[in-house]
PDB file of C-alpha atoms in Angstrom:
ATOM      1  CA  MET A   1     216.282-132.838  21.987  1.00  0.00           C
ATOM      2  CA  LYS A   2     213.115-131.735  20.135  1.00  0.00           C
ATOM      3  CA  LEU A   3     210.699-129.760  22.331  1.00  0.00           C
ATOM      4  CA  ARG A   4     208.220-128.373  19.715  1.00  0.00           C
ATOM      5  CA  ARG A   5     204.647-129.591  19.408  1.00  0.00           C
ATOM      6  CA  ALA A   6     203.809-131.873  16.572  1.00  0.00           C
ATOM      7  CA  PRO A   7     203.850-129.726  13.344  1.00  0.00           C
ATOM      8  CA  GLN A   8     200.373-130.839  12.082  1.00  0.00           C
ATOM      9  CA  ARG A   9     198.783-128.962  15.015  1.00  0.00           C
ATOM     10  CA  ARG A  10     198.574-125.274  14.476  1.00  0.00           C
ATOM     11  CA  ARG A  11     199.004-122.828  17.345  1.00  0.00           C
ATOM     12  CA  SER A  12     195.592-121.243  16.587  1.00  0.00           C
ATOM     13  CA  GLU A  13     193.958-124.487  17.724  1.00  0.00           C
ATOM     14  CA  HIS A  14     195.124-124.211  21.192  1.00  0.00           C
ATOM     15  CA  ARG A  15     193.847-121.884  23.924  1.00  0.00           C
ATOM     16  CA  LEU A  16     195.909-119.557  25.766  1.00  0.00           C
ATOM     17  CA  ALA A  17     197.337-120.798  29.064  1.00  0.00           C
ATOM     18  CA  ASN A  18     200.234-119.598  31.279  1.00  0.00           C
ATOM     19  CA  VAL A  19     200.988-121.253  34.638  1.00  0.00           C
ATOM     20  CA  THR A  20     202.287-117.919  36.107  1.00  0.00           C
ATOM     21  CA  ARG A  21     199.349-115.853  34.977  1.00  0.00           C
ATOM     22  CA  GLU A  22     196.858-118.374  36.173  1.00  0.00           C
ATOM     23  CA  LEU A  23     198.391-119.353  39.504  1.00  0.00           C
ATOM     24  CA  VAL A  24     199.940-116.067  40.439  1.00  0.00           C
ATOM     25  CA  GLU A  25     199.017-112.975  38.650  1.00  0.00           C
ATOM     26  CA  ARG A  26     195.204-113.347  38.640  1.00  0.00           C
ATOM     27  CA  ARG A  27     195.428-113.810  42.505  1.00  0.00           C
ATOM     28  CA  ALA A  28     197.987-111.380  43.398  1.00  0.00           C
ATOM     29  CA  ALA A  29     195.330-108.577  44.144  1.00  0.00           C
ATOM     30  CA  GLU A  30     194.190-110.612  47.158  1.00  0.00           C
ATOM     31  CA  VAL A  31     197.028-109.337  49.374  1.00  0.00           C
ATOM     32  CA  LYS A  32     196.057-111.459  52.380  1.00  0.00           C
ATOM     33  CA  ARG A  33     196.114-114.830  50.503  1.00  0.00           C
ATOM     34  CA  ARG A  34     199.102-116.812  51.331  1.00  0.00           C
ATOM     35  CA  ALA A  35     200.747-118.551  48.433  1.00  0.00           C
ATOM     36  CA  PHE A  36     203.367-120.759  50.144  1.00  0.00           C
ATOM     37  CA  ALA A  37     204.945-121.655  53.389  1.00  0.00           C
ATOM     38  CA  PHE A  38     208.497-122.717  53.505  1.00  0.00           C
ATOM     39  CA  VAL A  39     210.478-124.541  56.427  1.00  0.00           C
ATOM     40  CA  ASP A  40     214.213-124.004  56.298  1.00  0.00           C
ATOM     41  CA  GLU A  41     216.994-126.221  57.845  1.00  0.00           C
ATOM     42  CA  THR A  42     216.492-124.619  61.289  1.00  0.00           C
ATOM     43  CA  ASP A  43     212.717-125.178  61.166  1.00  0.00           C
ATOM     44  CA  VAL A  44     211.844-121.463  60.681  1.00  0.00           C
ATOM     45  CA  ILE A  45     208.757-121.037  58.752  1.00  0.00           C
ATOM     46  CA  SER A  46     208.489-118.196  56.334  1.00  0.00           C
ATOM     47  CA  ARG A  47     205.275-117.303  54.342  1.00  0.00           C
ATOM     48  CA  VAL A  48     205.067-115.616  50.983  1.00  0.00           C
ATOM     49  CA  SER A  49     201.956-113.973  49.644  1.00  0.00           C
ATOM     50  CA  LEU A  50     200.902-114.127  45.974  1.00  0.00           C
ATOM     51  CA  ALA A  51     201.447-110.318  45.805  1.00  0.00           C
ATOM     52  CA  GLU A  52     205.079-110.824  46.926  1.00  0.00           C
ATOM     53  CA  LEU A  53     205.477-113.799  44.618  1.00  0.00           C
ATOM     54  CA  ASP A  54     204.078-111.864  41.601  1.00  0.00           C
ATOM     55  CA  ARG A  55     206.721-109.079  42.159  1.00  0.00           C
ATOM     56  CA  LEU A  56     209.437-111.707  42.587  1.00  0.00           C
ATOM     57  CA  ALA A  57     208.527-113.442  39.332  1.00  0.00           C
ATOM     58  CA  ALA A  58     208.399-110.099  37.461  1.00  0.00           C
ATOM     59  CA  GLY A  59     211.897-109.380  38.779  1.00  0.00           C
ATOM     60  CA  TRP A  60     213.144-112.586  37.487  1.00  0.00           C
ATOM     61  CA  THR A  61     211.342-112.214  34.019  1.00  0.00           C
ATOM     62  CA  ALA A  62     212.898-108.710  33.576  1.00  0.00           C
ATOM     63  CA  ALA A  63     216.470-110.185  34.667  1.00  0.00           C
ATOM     64  CA  LEU A  64     216.125-113.186  32.239  1.00  0.00           C
ATOM     65  CA  GLN A  65     215.009-110.892  29.335  1.00  0.00           C
ATOM     66  CA  GLU A  66     217.971-108.632  30.028  1.00  0.00           C
ATOM     67  CA  GLN A  67     220.224-111.741  29.702  1.00  0.00           C
ATOM     68  CA  GLY A  68     218.786-112.543  26.265  1.00  0.00           C
ATOM     69  CA  VAL A  69     216.471-115.289  27.308  1.00  0.00           C
ATOM     70  CA  ARG A  70     213.615-115.702  24.773  1.00  0.00           C
ATOM     71  CA  PRO A  71     210.363-117.704  24.736  1.00  0.00           C
ATOM     72  CA  GLY A  72     211.264-121.495  24.343  1.00  0.00           C
ATOM     73  CA  ASP A  73     214.599-121.212  25.840  1.00  0.00           C
ATOM     74  CA  ARG A  74     215.419-123.723  28.628  1.00  0.00           C
ATOM     75  CA  ILE A  75     216.454-122.336  32.066  1.00  0.00           C
ATOM     76  CA  VAL A  76     217.946-124.894  34.560  1.00  0.00           C
ATOM     77  CA  VAL A  77     217.185-123.894  38.158  1.00  0.00           C
ATOM     78  CA  VAL A  78     219.581-125.526  40.725  1.00  0.00           C
ATOM     79  CA  ALA A  79     218.367-124.643  44.151  1.00  0.00           C
ATOM     80  CA  ASP A  80     216.271-125.965  47.056  1.00  0.00           C
ATOM     81  CA  SER A  81     212.581-124.976  46.863  1.00  0.00           C
ATOM     82  CA  GLY A  82     211.767-121.773  48.571  1.00  0.00           C
ATOM     83  CA  ALA A  83     210.475-118.367  47.805  1.00  0.00           C
ATOM     84  CA  ALA A  84     213.521-117.421  45.553  1.00  0.00           C
ATOM     85  CA  TRP A  85     213.230-120.686  43.729  1.00  0.00           C
ATOM     86  CA  CYS A  86     209.493-120.182  43.128  1.00  0.00           C
ATOM     87  CA  GLY A  87     210.183-116.650  41.910  1.00  0.00           C
ATOM     88  CA  ALA A  88     212.794-117.912  39.309  1.00  0.00           C
ATOM     89  CA  VAL A  89     210.609-120.692  38.127  1.00  0.00           C
ATOM     90  CA  PHE A  90     207.494-118.492  37.771  1.00  0.00           C
ATOM     91  CA  GLY A  91     209.524-115.756  36.362  1.00  0.00           C
ATOM     92  CA  ALA A  92     210.914-118.058  33.640  1.00  0.00           C
ATOM     93  CA  LEU A  93     207.359-119.230  32.744  1.00  0.00           C
ATOM     94  CA  LYS A  94     206.026-115.763  32.674  1.00  0.00           C
ATOM     95  CA  ALA A  95     208.797-115.031  30.060  1.00  0.00           C
ATOM     96  CA  GLY A  96     207.693-118.035  27.934  1.00  0.00           C
ATOM     97  CA  ALA A  97     210.753-119.961  28.794  1.00  0.00           C
ATOM     98  CA  ILE A  98     210.948-123.546  29.887  1.00  0.00           C
ATOM     99  CA  ALA A  99     211.901-124.212  33.567  1.00  0.00           C
ATOM    100  CA  VAL A 100     214.142-127.177  34.376  1.00  0.00           C
ATOM    101  CA  PRO A 101     214.256-127.443  38.164  1.00  0.00           C
ATOM    102  CA  CYS A 102     217.065-129.574  39.627  1.00  0.00           C
ATOM    103  CA  PRO A 103     217.968-130.159  43.213  1.00  0.00           C
ATOM    104  CA  PRO A 104     221.457-129.064  44.427  1.00  0.00           C
ATOM    105  CA  SER A 105     222.154-132.619  45.534  1.00  0.00           C
ATOM    106  CA  LEU A 106     222.364-133.709  41.828  1.00  0.00           C
ATOM    107  CA  LEU A 107     225.743-135.215  40.740  1.00  0.00           C
ATOM    108  CA  PRO A 108     227.788-132.825  38.500  1.00  0.00           C
ATOM    109  CA  GLY A 109     227.623-135.502  35.741  1.00  0.00           C
ATOM    110  CA  ASP A 110     223.935-135.572  35.978  1.00  0.00           C
ATOM    111  CA  LEU A 111     223.548-131.914  35.941  1.00  0.00           C
ATOM    112  CA  ALA A 112     225.876-131.714  32.786  1.00  0.00           C
ATOM    113  CA  ALA A 113     223.574-134.406  31.207  1.00  0.00           C
ATOM    114  CA  VAL A 114     220.426-132.273  31.897  1.00  0.00           C
ATOM    115  CA  VAL A 115     222.234-129.160  30.508  1.00  0.00           C
ATOM    116  CA  ARG A 116     223.212-130.990  27.407  1.00  0.00           C
ATOM    117  CA  ILE A 117     219.826-132.698  26.852  1.00  0.00           C
ATOM    118  CA  CYS A 118     217.686-129.722  27.152  1.00  0.00           C
ATOM    119  CA  GLU A 119     220.240-127.388  25.552  1.00  0.00           C
ATOM    120  CA  ALA A 120     220.070-124.827  28.479  1.00  0.00           C
ATOM    121  CA  ARG A 121     220.300-121.311  27.640  1.00  0.00           C
ATOM    122  CA  ARG A 122     221.021-120.129  31.295  1.00  0.00           C
ATOM    123  CA  ILE A 123     221.597-121.708  34.735  1.00  0.00           C
ATOM    124  CA  VAL A 124     219.893-120.099  37.667  1.00  0.00           C
ATOM    125  CA  ALA A 125     221.546-121.357  40.810  1.00  0.00           C
ATOM    126  CA  SER A 126     221.792-120.637  44.600  1.00  0.00           C
ATOM    127  CA  THR A 127     225.180-119.837  46.022  1.00  0.00           C
ATOM    128  CA  ALA A 128     224.905-123.182  47.935  1.00  0.00           C
ATOM    129  CA  ALA A 129     225.101-124.833  44.522  1.00  0.00           C
ATOM    130  CA  GLN A 130     228.222-123.074  43.401  1.00  0.00           C
ATOM    131  CA  ARG A 131     230.457-126.208  43.727  1.00  0.00           C
ATOM    132  CA  ILE A 132     228.159-128.409  41.525  1.00  0.00           C
ATOM    133  CA  VAL A 133     227.731-125.600  38.887  1.00  0.00           C
ATOM    134  CA  ALA A 134     231.439-124.902  38.709  1.00  0.00           C
ATOM    135  CA  THR A 135     232.353-128.490  38.031  1.00  0.00           C
ATOM    136  CA  THR A 136     229.535-129.016  35.335  1.00  0.00           C
ATOM    137  CA  GLU A 137     231.069-129.341  31.930  1.00  0.00           C
ATOM    138  CA  ALA A 138     229.929-126.989  29.068  1.00  0.00           C
ATOM    139  CA  ALA A 139     227.735-125.021  31.422  1.00  0.00           C
ATOM    140  CA  PRO A 140     225.868-121.918  30.096  1.00  0.00           C
ATOM    141  CA  PRO A 141     226.124-118.628  31.817  1.00  0.00           C
ATOM    142  CA  VAL A 142     224.922-118.494  35.438  1.00  0.00           C
ATOM    143  CA  ILE A 143     222.505-116.160  37.186  1.00  0.00           C
ATOM    144  CA  TRP A 144     222.832-116.338  41.071  1.00  0.00           C
ATOM    145  CA  LEU A 145     219.540-116.624  42.737  1.00  0.00           C
ATOM    146  CA  GLU A 146     220.384-114.173  45.506  1.00  0.00           C
ATOM    147  CA  GLU A 147     221.276-111.425  43.022  1.00  0.00           C
ATOM    148  CA  VAL A 148     217.697-110.876  41.691  1.00  0.00           C
ATOM    149  CA  VAL A 149     215.228-108.792  43.762  1.00  0.00           C
ATOM    150  CA  PRO A 150     211.461-108.486  43.519  1.00  0.00           C
ATOM    151  CA  ALA A 151     210.277-105.822  41.004  1.00  0.00           C
ATOM    152  CA  ASP A 152     208.781-102.754  42.383  1.00  0.00           C
ATOM    153  CA  ARG A 153     204.883-102.251  41.567  1.00  0.00           C
ATOM    154  CA  ALA A 154     205.707-100.095  38.594  1.00  0.00           C
ATOM    155  CA  LEU A 155     208.061-102.608  36.967  1.00  0.00           C
ATOM    156  CA  ALA A 156     205.750-105.541  38.008  1.00  0.00           C
ATOM    157  CA  ALA A 157     202.906-103.824  36.110  1.00  0.00           C
ATOM    158  CA  ALA A 158     205.056-103.179  33.158  1.00  0.00           C
ATOM    159  CA  VAL A 159     206.592-106.644  32.620  1.00  0.00           C
ATOM    160  CA  GLY A 160     204.379-108.549  30.284  1.00  0.00           C
ATOM    161  CA  THR A 161     203.514-112.221  30.317  1.00  0.00           C
ATOM    162  CA  PHE A 162     204.154-114.296  27.096  1.00  0.00           C
ATOM    163  CA  GLU A 163     201.080-115.745  25.551  1.00  0.00           C
ATOM    164  CA  THR A 164     201.804-119.457  25.803  1.00  0.00           C
ATOM    165  CA  VAL A 165     199.126-121.933  24.941  1.00  0.00           C
ATOM    166  CA  THR A 166     197.936-125.251  26.424  1.00  0.00           C
ATOM    167  CA  ASP A 167     200.502-127.438  24.745  1.00  0.00           C
ATOM    168  CA  ASP A 168     203.473-125.341  25.170  1.00  0.00           C
ATOM    169  CA  ILE A 169     206.032-126.895  27.476  1.00  0.00           C
ATOM    170  CA  ALA A 170     206.253-125.329  30.892  1.00  0.00           C
ATOM    171  CA  MET A 171     208.801-127.661  32.698  1.00  0.00           C
ATOM    172  CA  LEU A 172     211.237-130.386  32.064  1.00  0.00           C
ATOM    173  CA  LEU A 173     211.711-132.532  35.115  1.00  0.00           C
ATOM    174  CA  PRO A 174     214.842-134.704  35.446  1.00  0.00           C
ATOM    175  CA  VAL A 175     214.235-138.528  35.966  1.00  0.00           C
ATOM    176  CA  SER A 176     216.324-141.602  36.021  1.00  0.00           C
ATOM    177  CA  GLY A 177     215.707-144.025  33.158  1.00  0.00           C
ATOM    178  CA  ALA A 178     215.503-147.664  33.504  1.00  0.00           C
ATOM    179  CA  ASP A 179     219.104-148.041  32.373  1.00  0.00           C
ATOM    180  CA  GLY A 180     220.158-145.233  34.756  1.00  0.00           C
ATOM    181  CA  SER A 181     220.542-142.570  32.229  1.00  0.00           C
ATOM    182  CA  MET A 182     219.233-139.147  32.829  1.00  0.00           C
ATOM    183  CA  ARG A 183     216.003-138.221  30.941  1.00  0.00           C
ATOM    184  CA  LEU A 184     213.681-135.241  31.097  1.00  0.00           C
ATOM    185  CA  ALA A 185     209.787-135.558  31.551  1.00  0.00           C
ATOM    186  CA  ALA A 186     207.912-132.723  29.747  1.00  0.00           C
ATOM    187  CA  HIS A 187     205.009-131.036  31.463  1.00  0.00           C
ATOM    188  CA  THR A 188     202.931-128.518  29.461  1.00  0.00           C
ATOM    189  CA  HIS A 189     201.190-125.425  30.875  1.00  0.00           C
ATOM    190  CA  ASP A 190     197.962-127.294  30.764  1.00  0.00           C
ATOM    191  CA  SER A 191     199.183-130.338  32.565  1.00  0.00           C
ATOM    192  CA  THR A 192     200.753-128.297  35.304  1.00  0.00           C
ATOM    193  CA  LEU A 193     197.516-126.213  35.757  1.00  0.00           C
ATOM    194  CA  ARG A 194     195.531-129.538  35.953  1.00  0.00           C
ATOM    195  CA  GLY A 195     197.978-130.852  38.606  1.00  0.00           C
ATOM    196  CA  ALA A 196     197.546-127.505  40.635  1.00  0.00           C
ATOM    197  CA  ALA A 197     193.653-127.936  40.339  1.00  0.00           C
ATOM    198  CA  ARG A 198     193.820-131.481  41.700  1.00  0.00           C
ATOM    199  CA  SER A 199     196.043-130.263  44.580  1.00  0.00           C
ATOM    200  CA  ARG A 200     193.416-127.622  45.479  1.00  0.00           C
ATOM    201  CA  HIS A 201     190.698-130.208  45.212  1.00  0.00           C
ATOM    202  CA  TRP A 202     192.243-132.969  47.382  1.00  0.00           C
ATOM    203  CA  LEU A 203     194.524-131.115  49.590  1.00  0.00           C
ATOM    204  CA  GLY A 204     193.064-127.694  49.832  1.00  0.00           C
ATOM    205  CA  ALA A 205     196.367-126.191  48.581  1.00  0.00           C
ATOM    206  CA  GLY A 206     196.198-122.601  47.515  1.00  0.00           C
ATOM    207  CA  ARG A 207     192.812-121.751  48.902  1.00  0.00           C
TER     208      ARG A 207
END
């Protein structure tokens, strides 16, 4: 699967844009601002501030880089949405990698197709997804979601953000094709930021 931009367009022609920097880092100093509210299976609501999410993302960036992940690598994230999921996705984007979020309910064959199509460098998975990951053919090394902790303030300040540009791919989202085959829809850093801006405008999200 070819993931690079068209060769006739030079990198210098694009402006810098990174989802993690724009949505998390630049607002992290506002310690009272709440980033997300999550409801678990027992209807318990937990809230995570942008400052907490910033440290969690930095912890994931450091962990991924220690595992040899480089800008442009694809990271498949198999977990339900929650604070840890957000930290892994934002951490991957901060490292310049491409996040490929997948629900734990995905069938093993479909997950194998996602891994094959995007040429995944690593899988990040919750322990709840152990069974599906274990039965996925040709799976790359796995990093368990529960094993990575938020960075302390010193590490969070030291972990840099890769300078992605507007047309760099941020995420690949699994979709089912008309023939039932698994496909991946590409979202750039620019299109993801535009979607976040629309959510703030229409839904008041992130204010």
